[in-house]
Short mmCIF file of C-alpha atoms in Angstrom, two decimals:
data_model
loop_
_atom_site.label_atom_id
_atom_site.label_comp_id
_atom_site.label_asym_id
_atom_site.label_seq_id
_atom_site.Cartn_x
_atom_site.Cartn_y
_atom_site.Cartn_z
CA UNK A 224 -7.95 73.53 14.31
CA UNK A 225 -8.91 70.70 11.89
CA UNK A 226 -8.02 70.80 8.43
CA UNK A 227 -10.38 71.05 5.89
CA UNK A 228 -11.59 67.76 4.16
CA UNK A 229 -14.24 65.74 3.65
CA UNK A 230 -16.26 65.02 6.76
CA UNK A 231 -15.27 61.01 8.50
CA UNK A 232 -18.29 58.49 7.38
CA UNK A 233 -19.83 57.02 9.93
CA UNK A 234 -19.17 53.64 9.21
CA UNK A 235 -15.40 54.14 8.56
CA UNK A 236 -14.97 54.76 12.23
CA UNK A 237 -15.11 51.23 14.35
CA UNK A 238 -17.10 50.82 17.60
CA UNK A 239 -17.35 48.00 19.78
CA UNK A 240 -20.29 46.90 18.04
CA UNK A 241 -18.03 46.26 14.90
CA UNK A 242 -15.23 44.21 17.02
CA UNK A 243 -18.15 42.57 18.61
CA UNK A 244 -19.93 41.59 15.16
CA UNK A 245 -16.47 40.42 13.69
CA UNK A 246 -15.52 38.56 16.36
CA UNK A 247 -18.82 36.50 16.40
CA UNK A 248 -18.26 35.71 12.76
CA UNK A 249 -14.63 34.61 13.41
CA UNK A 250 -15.67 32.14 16.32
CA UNK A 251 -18.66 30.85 13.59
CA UNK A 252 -16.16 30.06 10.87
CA UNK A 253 -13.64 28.66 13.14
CA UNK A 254 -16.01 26.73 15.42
CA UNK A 255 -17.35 25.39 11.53
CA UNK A 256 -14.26 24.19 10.38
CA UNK A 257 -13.54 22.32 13.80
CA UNK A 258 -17.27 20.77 13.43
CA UNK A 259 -16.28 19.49 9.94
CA UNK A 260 -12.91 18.34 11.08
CA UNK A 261 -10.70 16.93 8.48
CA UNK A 262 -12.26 15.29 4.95
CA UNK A 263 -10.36 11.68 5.39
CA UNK A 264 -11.22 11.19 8.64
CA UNK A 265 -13.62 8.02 8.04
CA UNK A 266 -10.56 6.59 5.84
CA UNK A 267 -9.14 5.75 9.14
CA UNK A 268 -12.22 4.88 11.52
CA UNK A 269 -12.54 1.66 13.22
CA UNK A 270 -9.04 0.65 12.40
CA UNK A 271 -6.57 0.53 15.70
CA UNK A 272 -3.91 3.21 15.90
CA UNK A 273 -0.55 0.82 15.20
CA UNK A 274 1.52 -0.23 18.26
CA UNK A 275 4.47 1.59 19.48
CA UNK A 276 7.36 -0.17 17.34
CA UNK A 277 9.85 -2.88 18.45
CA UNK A 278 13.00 -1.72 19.98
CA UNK A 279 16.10 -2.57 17.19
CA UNK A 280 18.88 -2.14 19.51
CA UNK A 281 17.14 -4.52 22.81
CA UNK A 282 16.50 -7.29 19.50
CA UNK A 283 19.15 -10.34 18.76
CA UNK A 284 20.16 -10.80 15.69
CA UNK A 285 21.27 -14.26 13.51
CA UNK A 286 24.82 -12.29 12.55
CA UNK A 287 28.46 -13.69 13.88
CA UNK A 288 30.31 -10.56 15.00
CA UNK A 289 32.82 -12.35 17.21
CA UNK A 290 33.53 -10.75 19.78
CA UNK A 291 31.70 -7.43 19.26
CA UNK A 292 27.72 -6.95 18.45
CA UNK A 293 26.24 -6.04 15.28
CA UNK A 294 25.37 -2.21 14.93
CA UNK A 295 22.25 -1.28 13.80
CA UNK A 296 23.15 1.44 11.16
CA UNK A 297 19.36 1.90 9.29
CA UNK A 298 15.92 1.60 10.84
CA UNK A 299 12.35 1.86 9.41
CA UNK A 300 9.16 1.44 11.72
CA UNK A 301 5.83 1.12 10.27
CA UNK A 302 2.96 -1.79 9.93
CA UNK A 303 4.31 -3.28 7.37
CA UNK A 304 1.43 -6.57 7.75
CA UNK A 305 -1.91 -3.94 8.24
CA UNK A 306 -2.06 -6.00 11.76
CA UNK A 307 -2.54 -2.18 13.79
CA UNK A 308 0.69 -3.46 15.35
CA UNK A 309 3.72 -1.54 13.97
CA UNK A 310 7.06 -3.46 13.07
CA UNK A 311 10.74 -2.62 12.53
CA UNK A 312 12.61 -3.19 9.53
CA UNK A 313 16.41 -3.06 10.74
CA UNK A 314 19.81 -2.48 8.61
CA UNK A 315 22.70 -4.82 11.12
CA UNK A 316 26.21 -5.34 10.09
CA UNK A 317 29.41 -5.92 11.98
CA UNK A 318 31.77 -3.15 12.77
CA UNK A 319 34.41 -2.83 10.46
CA UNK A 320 37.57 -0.71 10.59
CA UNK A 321 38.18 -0.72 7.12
CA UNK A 322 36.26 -1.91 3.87
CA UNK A 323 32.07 -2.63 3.32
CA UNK A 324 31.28 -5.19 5.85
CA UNK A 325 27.78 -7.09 4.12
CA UNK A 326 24.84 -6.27 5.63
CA UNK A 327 21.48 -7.80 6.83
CA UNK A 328 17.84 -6.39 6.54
CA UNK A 329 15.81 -7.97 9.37
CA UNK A 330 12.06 -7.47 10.13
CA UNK A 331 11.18 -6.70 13.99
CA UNK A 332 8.23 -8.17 15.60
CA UNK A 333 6.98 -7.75 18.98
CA UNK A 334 7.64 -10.52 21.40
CA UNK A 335 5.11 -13.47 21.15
CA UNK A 336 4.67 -13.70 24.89
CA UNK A 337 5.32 -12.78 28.44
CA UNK A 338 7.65 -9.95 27.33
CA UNK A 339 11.16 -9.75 26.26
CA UNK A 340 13.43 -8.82 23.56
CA UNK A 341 11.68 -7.93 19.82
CA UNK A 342 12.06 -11.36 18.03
CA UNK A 343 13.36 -11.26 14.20
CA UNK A 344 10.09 -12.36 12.41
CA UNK A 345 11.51 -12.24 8.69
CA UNK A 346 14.90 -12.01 7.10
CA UNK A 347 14.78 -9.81 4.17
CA UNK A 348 18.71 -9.77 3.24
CA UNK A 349 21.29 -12.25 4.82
CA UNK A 350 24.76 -10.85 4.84
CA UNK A 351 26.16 -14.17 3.55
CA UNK A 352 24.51 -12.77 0.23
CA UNK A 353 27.81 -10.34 0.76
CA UNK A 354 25.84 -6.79 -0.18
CA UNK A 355 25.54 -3.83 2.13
CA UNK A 356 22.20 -2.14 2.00
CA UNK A 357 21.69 1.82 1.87
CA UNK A 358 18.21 4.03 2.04
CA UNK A 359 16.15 1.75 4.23
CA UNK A 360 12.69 2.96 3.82
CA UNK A 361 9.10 2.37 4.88
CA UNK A 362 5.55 3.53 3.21
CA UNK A 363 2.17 2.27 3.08
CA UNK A 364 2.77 -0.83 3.98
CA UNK A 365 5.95 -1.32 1.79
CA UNK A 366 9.78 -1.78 2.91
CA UNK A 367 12.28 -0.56 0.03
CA UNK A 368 16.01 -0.18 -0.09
CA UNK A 369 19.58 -0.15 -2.58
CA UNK A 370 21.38 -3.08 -2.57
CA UNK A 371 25.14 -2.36 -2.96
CA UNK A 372 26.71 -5.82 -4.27
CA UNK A 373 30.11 -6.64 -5.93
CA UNK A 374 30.54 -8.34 -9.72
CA UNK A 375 33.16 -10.69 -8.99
CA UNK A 376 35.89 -11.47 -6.08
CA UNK A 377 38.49 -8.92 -7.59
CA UNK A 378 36.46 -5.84 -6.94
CA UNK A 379 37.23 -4.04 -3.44
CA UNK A 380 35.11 -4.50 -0.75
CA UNK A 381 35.25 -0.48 -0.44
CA UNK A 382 33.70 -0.34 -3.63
CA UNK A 383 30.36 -1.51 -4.97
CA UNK A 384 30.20 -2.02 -8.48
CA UNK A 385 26.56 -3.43 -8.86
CA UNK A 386 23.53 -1.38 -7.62
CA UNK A 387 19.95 -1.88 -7.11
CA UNK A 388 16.47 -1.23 -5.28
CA UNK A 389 14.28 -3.31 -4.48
CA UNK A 390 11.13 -3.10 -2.57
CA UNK A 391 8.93 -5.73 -0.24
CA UNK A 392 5.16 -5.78 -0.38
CA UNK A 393 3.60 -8.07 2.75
CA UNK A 394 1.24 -10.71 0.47
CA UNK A 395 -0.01 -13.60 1.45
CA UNK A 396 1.54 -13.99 5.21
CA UNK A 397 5.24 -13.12 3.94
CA UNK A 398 7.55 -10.54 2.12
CA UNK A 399 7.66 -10.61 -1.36
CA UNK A 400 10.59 -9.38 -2.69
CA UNK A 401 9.72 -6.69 -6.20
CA UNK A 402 13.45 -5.88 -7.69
CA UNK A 403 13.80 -2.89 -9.85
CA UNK A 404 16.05 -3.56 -12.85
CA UNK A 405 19.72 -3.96 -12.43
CA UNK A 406 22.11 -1.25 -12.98
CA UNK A 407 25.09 -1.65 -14.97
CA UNK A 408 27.33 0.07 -12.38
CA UNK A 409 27.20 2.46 -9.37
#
């Protein structure tokens, strides 16, 4: 027996026509959106995807470790010149057992020719300058990083006492270097 109640409306019950109609407009609005594909997608037309990037551990670099090779301890890959061919921005210092060895910040490019190892196309930081470099970064065509740096020979090499970021901006065939203001300690 069926308990008493208003009688089911028609149209609250589904039949396949229902699934069939909903399922039409589904594949409409989806198949639209695909259509209209994203809104920036003429922001990047006619311009080459970039390259895969240069290799930072198969590059040589201009540092005198002795006996041991320079360790690449930061790494930043992006077209950096708006050539479609991506670069690598590299961190390299020698191993160290104890203390802040300096570091160097060297730009990647691909081999000019016939193959081989990435060539070092710019140097950005040379650890003779005696800093070490943290938060190696790339973006739109911009390298930044913090320069860790020392105020005078009596401060330990374990500890920094001068900090500051800086950024590169590719102009005019080279790196320009923009510096943020100096910070009075780290």
């Amino acid at each position: 027996m069926q308990p008493a109640g208003p009688a089911p409306h028609p149209h609250s019950r589904p039949r396949p026509v229902h699934w069939l109609a909903t399922a039409a407009a589904l594949a409409a609005v989806l198949g639209g959106a695909v259509l209209a594909g994203p809104g920036d997608a003429t922001a990047t037309a006619g311009r080459p995807a970039p390259t895969a990037a240069p290799d930072p551990y198969a590059a040589h670099y201009p540092v005198d470790c002795g006996a041991v090779s320079a360790q690449v301890v930061g790494q930043a890959p992006a077209d950096l010149d708006g050539d479609g061919r991506a670069e690598t921005a590299v961190v390299v210092r020698c191993p160290s057992g104890a203390g802040t060895r300096p570091s160097g910040v060297y730009v990647l490019a691909h081999p000019a020719a016939g193959g081989g190892a990435p060539r070092v196309a710019a140097t950005l930081v040379d650890p003779r300058e005696r800093m070490s470099v943290t938060g190696l970064a790339a973006a739109g065509g911009t390298l930044s990083a913090t320069l860790l740096g020392y105020s005078g020979p009596g401060v330990p090499r374990c500890c920094p006492d001068r900090r500051r970021v800086v950024k590169w901006h590719w102009r005019d065939g080279k790196f320009v270097l923009t510096a943020q203001p100096a910070a009075g300690s780290v």
